[in-house]
mmCIF file of C-alpha atoms and ligand atoms in Angstrom:
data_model
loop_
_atom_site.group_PDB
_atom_site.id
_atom_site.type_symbol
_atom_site.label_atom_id
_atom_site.label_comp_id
_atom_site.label_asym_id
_atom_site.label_seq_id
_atom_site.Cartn_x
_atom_site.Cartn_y
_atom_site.Cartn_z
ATOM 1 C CA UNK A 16 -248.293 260.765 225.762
ATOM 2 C CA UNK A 17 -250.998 263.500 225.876
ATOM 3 C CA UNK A 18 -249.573 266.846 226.650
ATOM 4 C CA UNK A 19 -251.776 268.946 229.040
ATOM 5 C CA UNK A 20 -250.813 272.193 227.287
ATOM 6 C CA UNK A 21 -253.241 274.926 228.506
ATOM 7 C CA UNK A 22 -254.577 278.339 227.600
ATOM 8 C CA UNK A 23 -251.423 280.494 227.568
ATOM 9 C CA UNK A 24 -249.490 277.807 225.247
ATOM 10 C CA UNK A 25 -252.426 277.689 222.864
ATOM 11 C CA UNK A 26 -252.759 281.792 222.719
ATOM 12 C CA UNK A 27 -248.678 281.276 222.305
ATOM 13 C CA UNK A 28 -248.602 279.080 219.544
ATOM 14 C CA UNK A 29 -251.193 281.148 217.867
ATOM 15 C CA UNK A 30 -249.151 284.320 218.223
ATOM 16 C CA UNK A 31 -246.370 281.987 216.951
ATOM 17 C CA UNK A 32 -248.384 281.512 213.644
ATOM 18 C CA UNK A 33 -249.491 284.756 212.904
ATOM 19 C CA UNK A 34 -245.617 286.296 213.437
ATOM 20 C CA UNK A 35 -244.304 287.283 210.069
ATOM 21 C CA UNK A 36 -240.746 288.116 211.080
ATOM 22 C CA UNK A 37 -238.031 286.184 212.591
ATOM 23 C CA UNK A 38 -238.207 288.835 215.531
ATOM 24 C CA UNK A 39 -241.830 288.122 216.476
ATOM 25 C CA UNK A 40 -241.467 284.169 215.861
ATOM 26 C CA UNK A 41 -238.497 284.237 218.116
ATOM 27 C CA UNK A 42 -240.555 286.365 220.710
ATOM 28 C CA UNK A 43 -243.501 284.380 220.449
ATOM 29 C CA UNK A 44 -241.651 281.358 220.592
ATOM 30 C CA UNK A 45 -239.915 282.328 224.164
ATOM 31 C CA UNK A 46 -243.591 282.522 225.243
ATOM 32 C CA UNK A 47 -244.566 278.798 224.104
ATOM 33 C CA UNK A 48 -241.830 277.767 225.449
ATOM 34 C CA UNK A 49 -242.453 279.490 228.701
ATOM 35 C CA UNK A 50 -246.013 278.277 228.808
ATOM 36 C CA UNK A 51 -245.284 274.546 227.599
ATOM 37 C CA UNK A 52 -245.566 271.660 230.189
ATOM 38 C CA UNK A 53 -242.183 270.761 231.938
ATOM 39 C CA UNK A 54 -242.413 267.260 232.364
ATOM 40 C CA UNK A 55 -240.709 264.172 230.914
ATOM 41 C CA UNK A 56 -243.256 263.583 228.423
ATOM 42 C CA UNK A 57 -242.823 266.528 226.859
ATOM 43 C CA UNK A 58 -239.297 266.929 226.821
ATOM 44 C CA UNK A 59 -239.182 266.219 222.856
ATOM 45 C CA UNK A 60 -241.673 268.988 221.976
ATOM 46 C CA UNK A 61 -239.433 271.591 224.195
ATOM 47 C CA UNK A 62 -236.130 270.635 222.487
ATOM 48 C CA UNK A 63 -238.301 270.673 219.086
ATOM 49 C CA UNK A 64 -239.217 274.506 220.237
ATOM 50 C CA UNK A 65 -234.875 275.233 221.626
ATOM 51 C CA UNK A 66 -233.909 274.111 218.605
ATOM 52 C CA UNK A 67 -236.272 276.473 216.121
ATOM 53 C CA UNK A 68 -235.573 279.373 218.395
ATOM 54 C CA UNK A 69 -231.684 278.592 218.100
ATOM 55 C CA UNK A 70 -232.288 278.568 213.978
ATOM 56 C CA UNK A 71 -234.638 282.198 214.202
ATOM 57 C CA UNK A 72 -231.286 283.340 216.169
ATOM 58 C CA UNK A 73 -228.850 282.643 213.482
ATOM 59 C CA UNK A 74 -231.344 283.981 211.132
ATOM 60 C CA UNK A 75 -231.579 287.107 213.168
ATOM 61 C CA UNK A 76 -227.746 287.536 213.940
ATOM 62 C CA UNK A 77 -227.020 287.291 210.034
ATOM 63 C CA UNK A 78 -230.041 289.998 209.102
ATOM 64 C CA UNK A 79 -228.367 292.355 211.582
ATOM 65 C CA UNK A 80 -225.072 291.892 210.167
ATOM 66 C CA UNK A 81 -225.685 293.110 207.118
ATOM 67 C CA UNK A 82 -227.966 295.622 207.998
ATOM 68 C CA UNK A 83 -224.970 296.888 210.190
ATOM 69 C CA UNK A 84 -223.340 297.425 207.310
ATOM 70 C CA UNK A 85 -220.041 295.827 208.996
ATOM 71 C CA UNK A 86 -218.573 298.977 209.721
ATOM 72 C CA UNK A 87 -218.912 300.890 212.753
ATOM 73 C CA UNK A 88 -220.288 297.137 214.210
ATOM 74 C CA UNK A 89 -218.417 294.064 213.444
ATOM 75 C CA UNK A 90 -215.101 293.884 215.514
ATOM 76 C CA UNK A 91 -212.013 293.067 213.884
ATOM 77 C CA UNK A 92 -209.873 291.094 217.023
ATOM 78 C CA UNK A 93 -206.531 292.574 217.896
ATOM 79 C CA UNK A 94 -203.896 291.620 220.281
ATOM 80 C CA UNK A 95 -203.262 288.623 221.919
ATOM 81 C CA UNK A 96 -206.854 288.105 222.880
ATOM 82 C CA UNK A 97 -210.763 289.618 222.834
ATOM 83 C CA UNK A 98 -212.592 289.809 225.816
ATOM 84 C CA UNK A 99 -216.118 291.261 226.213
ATOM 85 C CA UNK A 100 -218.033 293.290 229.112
ATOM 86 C CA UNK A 101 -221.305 291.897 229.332
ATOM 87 C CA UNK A 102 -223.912 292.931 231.916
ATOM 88 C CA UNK A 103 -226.658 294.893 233.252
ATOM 89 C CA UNK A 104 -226.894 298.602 232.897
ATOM 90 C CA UNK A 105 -225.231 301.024 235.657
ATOM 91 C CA UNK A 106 -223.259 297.617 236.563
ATOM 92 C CA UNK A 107 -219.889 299.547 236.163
ATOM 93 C CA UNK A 108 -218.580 298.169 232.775
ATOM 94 C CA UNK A 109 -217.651 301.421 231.484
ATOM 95 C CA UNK A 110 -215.853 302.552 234.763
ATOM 96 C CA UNK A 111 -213.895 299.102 234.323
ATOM 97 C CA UNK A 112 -213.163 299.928 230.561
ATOM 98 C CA UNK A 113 -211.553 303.287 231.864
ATOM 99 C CA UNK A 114 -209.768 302.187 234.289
ATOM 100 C CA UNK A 115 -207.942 298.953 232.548
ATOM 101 C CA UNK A 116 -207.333 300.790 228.585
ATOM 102 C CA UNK A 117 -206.322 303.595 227.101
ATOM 103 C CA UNK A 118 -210.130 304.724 226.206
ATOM 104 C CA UNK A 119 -212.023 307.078 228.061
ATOM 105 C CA UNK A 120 -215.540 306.703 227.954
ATOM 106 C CA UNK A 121 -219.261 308.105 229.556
ATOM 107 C CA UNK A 122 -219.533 306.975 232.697
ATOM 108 C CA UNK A 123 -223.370 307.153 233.179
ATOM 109 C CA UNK A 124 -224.687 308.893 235.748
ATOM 110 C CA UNK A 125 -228.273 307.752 234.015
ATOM 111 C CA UNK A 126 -229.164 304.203 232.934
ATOM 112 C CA UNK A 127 -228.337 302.745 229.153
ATOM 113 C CA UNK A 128 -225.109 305.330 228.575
ATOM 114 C CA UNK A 129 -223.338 303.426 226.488
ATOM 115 C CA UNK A 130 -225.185 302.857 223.151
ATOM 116 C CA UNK A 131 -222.561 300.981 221.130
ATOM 117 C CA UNK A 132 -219.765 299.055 221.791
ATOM 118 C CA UNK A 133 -216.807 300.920 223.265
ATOM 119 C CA UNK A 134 -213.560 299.284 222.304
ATOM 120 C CA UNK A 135 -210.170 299.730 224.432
ATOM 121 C CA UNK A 136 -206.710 298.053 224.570
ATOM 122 C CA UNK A 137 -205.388 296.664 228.207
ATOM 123 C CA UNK A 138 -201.622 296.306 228.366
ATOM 124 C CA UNK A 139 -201.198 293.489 230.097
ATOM 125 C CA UNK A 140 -197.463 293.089 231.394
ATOM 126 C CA UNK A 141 -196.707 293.919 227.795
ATOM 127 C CA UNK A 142 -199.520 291.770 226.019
ATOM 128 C CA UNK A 143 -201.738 293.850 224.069
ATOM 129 C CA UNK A 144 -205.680 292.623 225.200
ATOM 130 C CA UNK A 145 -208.574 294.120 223.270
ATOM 131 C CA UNK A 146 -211.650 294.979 225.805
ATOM 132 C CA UNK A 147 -215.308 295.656 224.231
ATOM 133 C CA UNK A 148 -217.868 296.388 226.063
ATOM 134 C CA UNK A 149 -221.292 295.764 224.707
ATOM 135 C CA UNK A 150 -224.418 298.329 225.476
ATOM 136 C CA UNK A 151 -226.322 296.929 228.827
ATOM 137 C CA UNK A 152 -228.131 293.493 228.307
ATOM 138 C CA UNK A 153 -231.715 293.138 229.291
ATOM 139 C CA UNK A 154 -234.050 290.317 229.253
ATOM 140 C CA UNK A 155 -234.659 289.328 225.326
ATOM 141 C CA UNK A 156 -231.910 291.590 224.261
ATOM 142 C CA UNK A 157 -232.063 289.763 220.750
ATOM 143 C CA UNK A 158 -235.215 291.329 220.353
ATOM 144 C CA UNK A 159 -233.706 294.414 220.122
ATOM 145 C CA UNK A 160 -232.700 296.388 216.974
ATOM 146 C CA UNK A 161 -228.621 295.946 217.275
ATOM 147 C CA UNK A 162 -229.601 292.266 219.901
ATOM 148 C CA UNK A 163 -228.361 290.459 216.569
ATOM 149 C CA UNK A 164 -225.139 292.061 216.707
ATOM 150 C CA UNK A 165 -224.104 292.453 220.136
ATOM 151 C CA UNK A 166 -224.413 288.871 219.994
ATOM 152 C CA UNK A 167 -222.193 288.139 217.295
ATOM 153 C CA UNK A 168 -219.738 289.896 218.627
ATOM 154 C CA UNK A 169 -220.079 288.413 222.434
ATOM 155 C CA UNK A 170 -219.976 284.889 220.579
ATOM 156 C CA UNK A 171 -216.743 285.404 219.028
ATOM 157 C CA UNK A 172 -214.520 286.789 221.786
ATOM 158 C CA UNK A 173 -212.266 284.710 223.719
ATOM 159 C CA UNK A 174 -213.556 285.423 227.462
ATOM 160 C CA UNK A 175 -216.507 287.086 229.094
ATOM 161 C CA UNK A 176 -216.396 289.189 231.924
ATOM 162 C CA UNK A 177 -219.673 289.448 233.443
ATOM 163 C CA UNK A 178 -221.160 292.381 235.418
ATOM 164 C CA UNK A 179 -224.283 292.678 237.514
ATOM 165 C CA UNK A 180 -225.152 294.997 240.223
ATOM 166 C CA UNK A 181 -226.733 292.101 242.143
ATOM 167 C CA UNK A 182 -227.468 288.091 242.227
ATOM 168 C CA UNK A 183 -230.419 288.731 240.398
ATOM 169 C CA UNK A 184 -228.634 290.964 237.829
ATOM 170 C CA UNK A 185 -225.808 288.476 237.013
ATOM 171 C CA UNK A 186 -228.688 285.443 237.155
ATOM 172 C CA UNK A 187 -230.858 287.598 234.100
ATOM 173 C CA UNK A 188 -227.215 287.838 232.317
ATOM 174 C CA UNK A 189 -226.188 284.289 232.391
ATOM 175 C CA UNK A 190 -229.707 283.441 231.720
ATOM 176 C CA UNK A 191 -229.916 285.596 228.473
ATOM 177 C CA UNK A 192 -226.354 283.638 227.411
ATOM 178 C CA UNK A 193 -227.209 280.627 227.937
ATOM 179 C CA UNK A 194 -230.703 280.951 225.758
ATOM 180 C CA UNK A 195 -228.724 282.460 223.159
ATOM 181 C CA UNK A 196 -226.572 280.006 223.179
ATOM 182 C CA UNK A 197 -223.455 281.298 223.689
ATOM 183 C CA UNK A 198 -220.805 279.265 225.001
ATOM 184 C CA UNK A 199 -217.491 281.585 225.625
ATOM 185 C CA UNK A 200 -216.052 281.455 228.994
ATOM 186 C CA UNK A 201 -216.863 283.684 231.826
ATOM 187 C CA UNK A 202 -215.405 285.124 234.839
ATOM 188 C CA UNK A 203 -218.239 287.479 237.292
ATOM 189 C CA UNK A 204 -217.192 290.786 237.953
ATOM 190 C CA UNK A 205 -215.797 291.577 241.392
ATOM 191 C CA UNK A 206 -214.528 294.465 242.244
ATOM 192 C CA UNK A 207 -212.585 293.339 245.501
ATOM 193 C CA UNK A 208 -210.542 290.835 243.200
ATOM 194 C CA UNK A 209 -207.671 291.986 240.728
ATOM 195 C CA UNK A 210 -209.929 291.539 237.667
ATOM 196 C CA UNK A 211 -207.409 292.025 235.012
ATOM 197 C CA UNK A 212 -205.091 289.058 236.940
ATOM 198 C CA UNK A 213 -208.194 286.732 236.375
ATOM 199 C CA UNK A 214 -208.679 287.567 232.778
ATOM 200 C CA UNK A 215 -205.244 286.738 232.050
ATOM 201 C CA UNK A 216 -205.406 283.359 234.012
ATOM 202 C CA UNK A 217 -208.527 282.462 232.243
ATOM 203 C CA UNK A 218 -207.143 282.978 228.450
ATOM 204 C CA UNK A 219 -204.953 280.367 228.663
ATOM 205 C CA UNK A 220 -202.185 281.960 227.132
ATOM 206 C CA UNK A 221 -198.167 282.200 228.175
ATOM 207 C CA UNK A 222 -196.060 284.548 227.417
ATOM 208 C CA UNK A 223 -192.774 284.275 226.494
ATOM 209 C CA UNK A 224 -189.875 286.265 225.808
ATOM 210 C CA UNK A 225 -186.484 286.504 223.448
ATOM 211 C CA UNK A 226 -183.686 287.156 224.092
ATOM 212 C CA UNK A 227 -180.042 287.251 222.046
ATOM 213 C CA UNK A 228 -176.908 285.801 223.496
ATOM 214 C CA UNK A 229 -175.623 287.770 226.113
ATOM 215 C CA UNK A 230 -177.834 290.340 226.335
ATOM 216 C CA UNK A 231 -180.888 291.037 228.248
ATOM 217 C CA UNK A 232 -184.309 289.569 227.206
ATOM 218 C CA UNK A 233 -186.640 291.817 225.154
ATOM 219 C CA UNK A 234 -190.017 293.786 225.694
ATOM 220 C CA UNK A 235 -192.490 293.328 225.357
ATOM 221 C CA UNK A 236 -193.162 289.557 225.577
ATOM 222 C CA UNK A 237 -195.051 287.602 222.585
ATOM 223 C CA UNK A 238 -198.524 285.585 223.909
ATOM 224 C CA UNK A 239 -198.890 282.089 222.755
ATOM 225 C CA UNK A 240 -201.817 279.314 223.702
ATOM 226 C CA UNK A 241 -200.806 277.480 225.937
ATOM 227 C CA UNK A 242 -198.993 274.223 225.162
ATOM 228 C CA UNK A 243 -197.075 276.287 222.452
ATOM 229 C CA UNK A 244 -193.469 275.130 221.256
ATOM 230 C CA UNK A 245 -190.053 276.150 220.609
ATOM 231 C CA UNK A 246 -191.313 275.646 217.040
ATOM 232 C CA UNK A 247 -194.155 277.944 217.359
ATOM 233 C CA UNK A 248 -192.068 280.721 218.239
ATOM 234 C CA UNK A 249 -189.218 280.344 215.808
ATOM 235 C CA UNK A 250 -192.431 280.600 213.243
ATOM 236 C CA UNK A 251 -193.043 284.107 214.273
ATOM 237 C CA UNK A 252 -189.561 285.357 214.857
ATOM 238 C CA UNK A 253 -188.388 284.209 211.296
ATOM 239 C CA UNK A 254 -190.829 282.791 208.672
ATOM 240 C CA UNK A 255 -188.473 281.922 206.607
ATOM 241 C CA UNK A 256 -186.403 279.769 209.174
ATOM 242 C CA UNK A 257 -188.588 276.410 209.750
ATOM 243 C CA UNK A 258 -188.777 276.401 205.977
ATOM 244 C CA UNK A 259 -185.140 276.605 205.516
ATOM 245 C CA UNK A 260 -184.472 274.316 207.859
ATOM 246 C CA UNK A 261 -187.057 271.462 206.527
ATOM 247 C CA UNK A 262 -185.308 271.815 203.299
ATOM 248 C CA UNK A 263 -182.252 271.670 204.414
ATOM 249 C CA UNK A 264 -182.836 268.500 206.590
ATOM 250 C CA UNK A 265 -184.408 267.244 203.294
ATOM 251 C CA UNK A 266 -181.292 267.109 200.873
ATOM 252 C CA UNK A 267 -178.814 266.530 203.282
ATOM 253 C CA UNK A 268 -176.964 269.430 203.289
ATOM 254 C CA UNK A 269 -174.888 270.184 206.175
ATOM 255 C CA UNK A 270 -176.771 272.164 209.073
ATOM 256 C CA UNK A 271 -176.403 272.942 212.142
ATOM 257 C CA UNK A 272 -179.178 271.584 214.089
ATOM 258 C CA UNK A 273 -181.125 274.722 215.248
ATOM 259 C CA UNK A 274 -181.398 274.837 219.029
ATOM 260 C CA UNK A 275 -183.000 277.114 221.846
ATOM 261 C CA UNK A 276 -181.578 278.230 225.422
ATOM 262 C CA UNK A 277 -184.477 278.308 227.503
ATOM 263 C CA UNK A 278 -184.799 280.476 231.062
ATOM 264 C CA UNK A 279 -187.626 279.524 233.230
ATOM 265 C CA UNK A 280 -190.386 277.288 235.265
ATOM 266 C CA UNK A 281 -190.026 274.759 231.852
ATOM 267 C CA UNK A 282 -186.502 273.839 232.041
ATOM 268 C CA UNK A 283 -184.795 272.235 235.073
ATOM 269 C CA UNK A 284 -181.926 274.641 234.918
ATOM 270 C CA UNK A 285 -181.222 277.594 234.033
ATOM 271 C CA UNK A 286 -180.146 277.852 229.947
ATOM 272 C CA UNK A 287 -180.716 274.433 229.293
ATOM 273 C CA UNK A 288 -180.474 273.569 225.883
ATOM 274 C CA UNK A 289 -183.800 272.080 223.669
ATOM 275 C CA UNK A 290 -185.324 271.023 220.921
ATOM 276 C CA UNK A 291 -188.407 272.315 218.463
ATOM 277 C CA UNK A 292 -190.691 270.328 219.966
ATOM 278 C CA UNK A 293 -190.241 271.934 223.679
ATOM 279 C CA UNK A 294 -193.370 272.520 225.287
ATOM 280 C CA UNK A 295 -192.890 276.831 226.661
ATOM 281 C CA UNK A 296 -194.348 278.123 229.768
ATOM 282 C CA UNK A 297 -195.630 281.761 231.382
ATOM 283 C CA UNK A 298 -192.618 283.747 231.402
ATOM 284 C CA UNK A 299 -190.463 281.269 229.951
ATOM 285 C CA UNK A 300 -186.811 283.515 228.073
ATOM 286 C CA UNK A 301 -185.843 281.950 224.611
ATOM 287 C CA UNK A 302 -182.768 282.027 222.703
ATOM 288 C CA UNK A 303 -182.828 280.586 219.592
ATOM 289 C CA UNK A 304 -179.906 279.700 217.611
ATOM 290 C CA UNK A 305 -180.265 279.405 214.292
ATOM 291 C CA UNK A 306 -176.659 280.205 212.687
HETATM 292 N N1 GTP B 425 -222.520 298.704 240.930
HETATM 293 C C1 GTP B 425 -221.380 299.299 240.602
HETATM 294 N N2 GTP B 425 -221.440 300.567 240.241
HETATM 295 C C2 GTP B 425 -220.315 301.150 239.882
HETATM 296 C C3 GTP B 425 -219.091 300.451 239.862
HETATM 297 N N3 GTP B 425 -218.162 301.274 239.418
HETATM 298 C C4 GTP B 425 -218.778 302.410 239.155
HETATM 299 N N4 GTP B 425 -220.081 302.378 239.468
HETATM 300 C C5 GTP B 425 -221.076 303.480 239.350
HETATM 301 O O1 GTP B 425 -222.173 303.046 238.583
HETATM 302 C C6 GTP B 425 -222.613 304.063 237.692
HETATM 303 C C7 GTP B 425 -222.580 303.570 236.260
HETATM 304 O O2 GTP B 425 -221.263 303.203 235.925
HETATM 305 P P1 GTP B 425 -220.861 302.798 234.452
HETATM 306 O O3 GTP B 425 -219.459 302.326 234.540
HETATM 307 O O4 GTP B 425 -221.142 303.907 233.500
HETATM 308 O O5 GTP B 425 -221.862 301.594 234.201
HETATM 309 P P2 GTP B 425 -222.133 300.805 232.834
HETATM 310 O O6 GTP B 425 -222.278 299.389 233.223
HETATM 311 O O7 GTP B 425 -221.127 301.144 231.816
HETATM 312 O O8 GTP B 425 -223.570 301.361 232.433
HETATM 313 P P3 GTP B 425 -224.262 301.576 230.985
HETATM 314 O O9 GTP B 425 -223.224 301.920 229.980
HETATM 315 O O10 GTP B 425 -225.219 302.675 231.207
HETATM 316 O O11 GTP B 425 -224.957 300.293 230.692
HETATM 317 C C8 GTP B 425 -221.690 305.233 237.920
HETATM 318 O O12 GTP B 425 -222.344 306.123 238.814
HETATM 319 C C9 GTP B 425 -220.486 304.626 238.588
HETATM 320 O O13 GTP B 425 -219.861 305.537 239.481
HETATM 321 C C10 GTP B 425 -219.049 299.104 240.305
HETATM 322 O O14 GTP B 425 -218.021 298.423 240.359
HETATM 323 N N5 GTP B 425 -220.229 298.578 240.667
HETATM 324 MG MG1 MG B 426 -221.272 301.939 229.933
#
C-alpha cells in the first residue's frame, strides 16, 4: 500500500542518513517516527522504525557503561529490594529520599539539583530497601550524556516510584519509559498516601521471622519472594543443613525428619507443625528443628 509520507518524514529520514552516531540516529529516528503516517497500512514500517530505535538504545546504554567507567555509576543492589525515583525535576524526589533513608541530600530550591544518582537505605519494619533516585527526566533523556546510564540502572531495579508535579509531568515520564522500553513496575507518587506502605505491597515480598524454642522471635525479619518455603529459609539459616539432610535421606541413615513450628496468617493454628515444602506468608514466625 502506498504510504503518503510527506515533507517532514522525508527531511527526517534524511537527517536519519546523514547521523553518524548512535545519538543522532536515535534522535533523528524519534523524528521519522513522529512524522510517519499512523494508519494501518503503515503499521509494519513504524514497528520496522520501534524496533531500530530499541537496538540504537542498547547500543547507547552499553557505550555509556563503559564510558562510566562502572564506578561512581553502576549500582550494585543491596537489601531486600531496589527501587528507583524517577520523575520530573523540582517533583520532590529528593525531599522523599530524605525523609524515608538515612541520606541527606540537596533539596533544590533551583531546578536539576541533583546531578547523579543519590543512593539511600529505607528500613522497612526491619527490611533493609535500597532507594536511588535518578537526576530529573526530561523528554529524550537518552539523548543526554549520562541518558544511557540512568537507564540502565532504572531497568534493573525492582519497582519504580514515579514523581511528577502535574498530569502532564507524570504523562512525559511514563511516556519517556515506555519508549525506552522499560518494563519495571510503577507506583505514582502521592504525597497524601503512605508511600513507603505501597512500595512494600508492590515488591511482592514477605517477611518472615525465627525464632528458637521458647524464646521470643528475632529482629529483624528476613524478606523472601513471595511464595517462598520452609525450605527456602532453612537454606539461609544453615547452608549446610538441606545438604545434610538430602544425604542423609539418601543412605538411609537414621534422621530425624527436620520439621518447622510455624506462627501466623499460613497455619490454621497457632505452632502447627510442617513440612519443607510449606508455602510462608507476611509476618509468618518459624521454628525450625533440625536436631
Ligand atoms: N511538587 C512537590 N514539591 C515538593 C514536594 N516536596 C517538596 N517539594 C518542594 O519542591 C522543591 C524541590 O524538591 P526536591 O525534593 O529537591 O525535588 P527533586 O525532584 O529532587 O528535584 P531535582 O533533584 O532538582 O530534580 C523544594 O522546594 C521542595 O520543598 C512534593 O511532594 N511535591
Ligand atoms: Mg533531587
Amino acid at each position: 500500500m502506498p504510504i503518503n509520507a510527506g515533507i517532514a518524514y522525508g527531511l527526517a529520514l534524511e537527517e536519519y542518513n546523514r547521523a553518524k552516531t548512535p545519538k543522532e540516529k536515535l534522535k533523528a529516528l524519534q523524528k521519522v517516527l513522529a512524522a510517519s503516517p499512523n494508519h494501518k497500512g503503515s503499521e509494519r514500517l513504524r514497528s520496522g522504525i520501534k524496533q531500530k530505535m530499541a537496538k540504537l538504545r542498547e547500543q547507547i546504554e552499553t557505550q555509556g557503561k563503559k564510558k562510566g567507567g562502572g564506578k561512581s555509576l553502576s549500582i550494585k543492589k543491596e537489601g531486600a529490594a531496589q527501587i528507583c525515583l524517577v520523575g520530573t525535576t523540582q517533583s520532590g524526589k529528593s525531599t522523599f529520599l530524605n525523609n524515608v533513608t538515612n541520606v541527606k541530600t540537596e533539596i533544590g530550591t533551583h531546578p536539576f539539583t541533583t546531578i547523579k544518582p543519590e543512593i539511600g537505605t529505607l528500613d522497612y519494619k526491619g527490611i533493609k530497601i535500597q532507594i536511588v533516585e535518578i537526576p530529573a527526566i526530561t523528554k529524550d533523556f537518552i539523548m543526554q550524556e549520562k541518558g544511557g546510564i540512568y537507564l540502565g540502572i532504572i531497568k534493573q531495579c525492582d519497582l519504580i516510584v514515579l514523581f511528577g508535579r502535574d498530569k502532564n509531568e507524570v504523562n512525559l515520564v511514563l511516556n519517556e519509559l515506555k519508549d525506552n522500553e522499560v518494563k519495571v513496575f510503577y507506583i505514582i507518587f502521592d504525597k497524601n498516601e503512605n508511600v513507603v506502605e505501597k512500595i512494600w505491597n508492590n515488591l511482592r515480598l514477605i517477611k518472615v521471622y525465627t525464632k528458637q524454642p521458647g524464646k521470643e522471635k528475632d529482629f529483624p525479619p528476613i524478606a523472601f519472594k513471595k511464595g517462598s518455603t520452609i525450605k527456602n529459609l532453612a537454606e539461609i539459616l544453615h547452608k549446610d543443613f538441606v545438604k545434610k539432610f538430602n544425604e542423609k535421606h539418601k543412605f538411609n541413615d537414621k534422621v530425624i525428619m527436620p520439621y518447622a513450628r510455624v506462627w501466623g496468617t499460613s497455619v490454621k493454628f497457632p505452632g502447627q507443625r510442617v513440612g519443607f515444602e510449606h508455602v510462608l506468608e507476611d509476618e509468618d514466625v518459624v521454628e525450625i528443628h533440625n536436631k
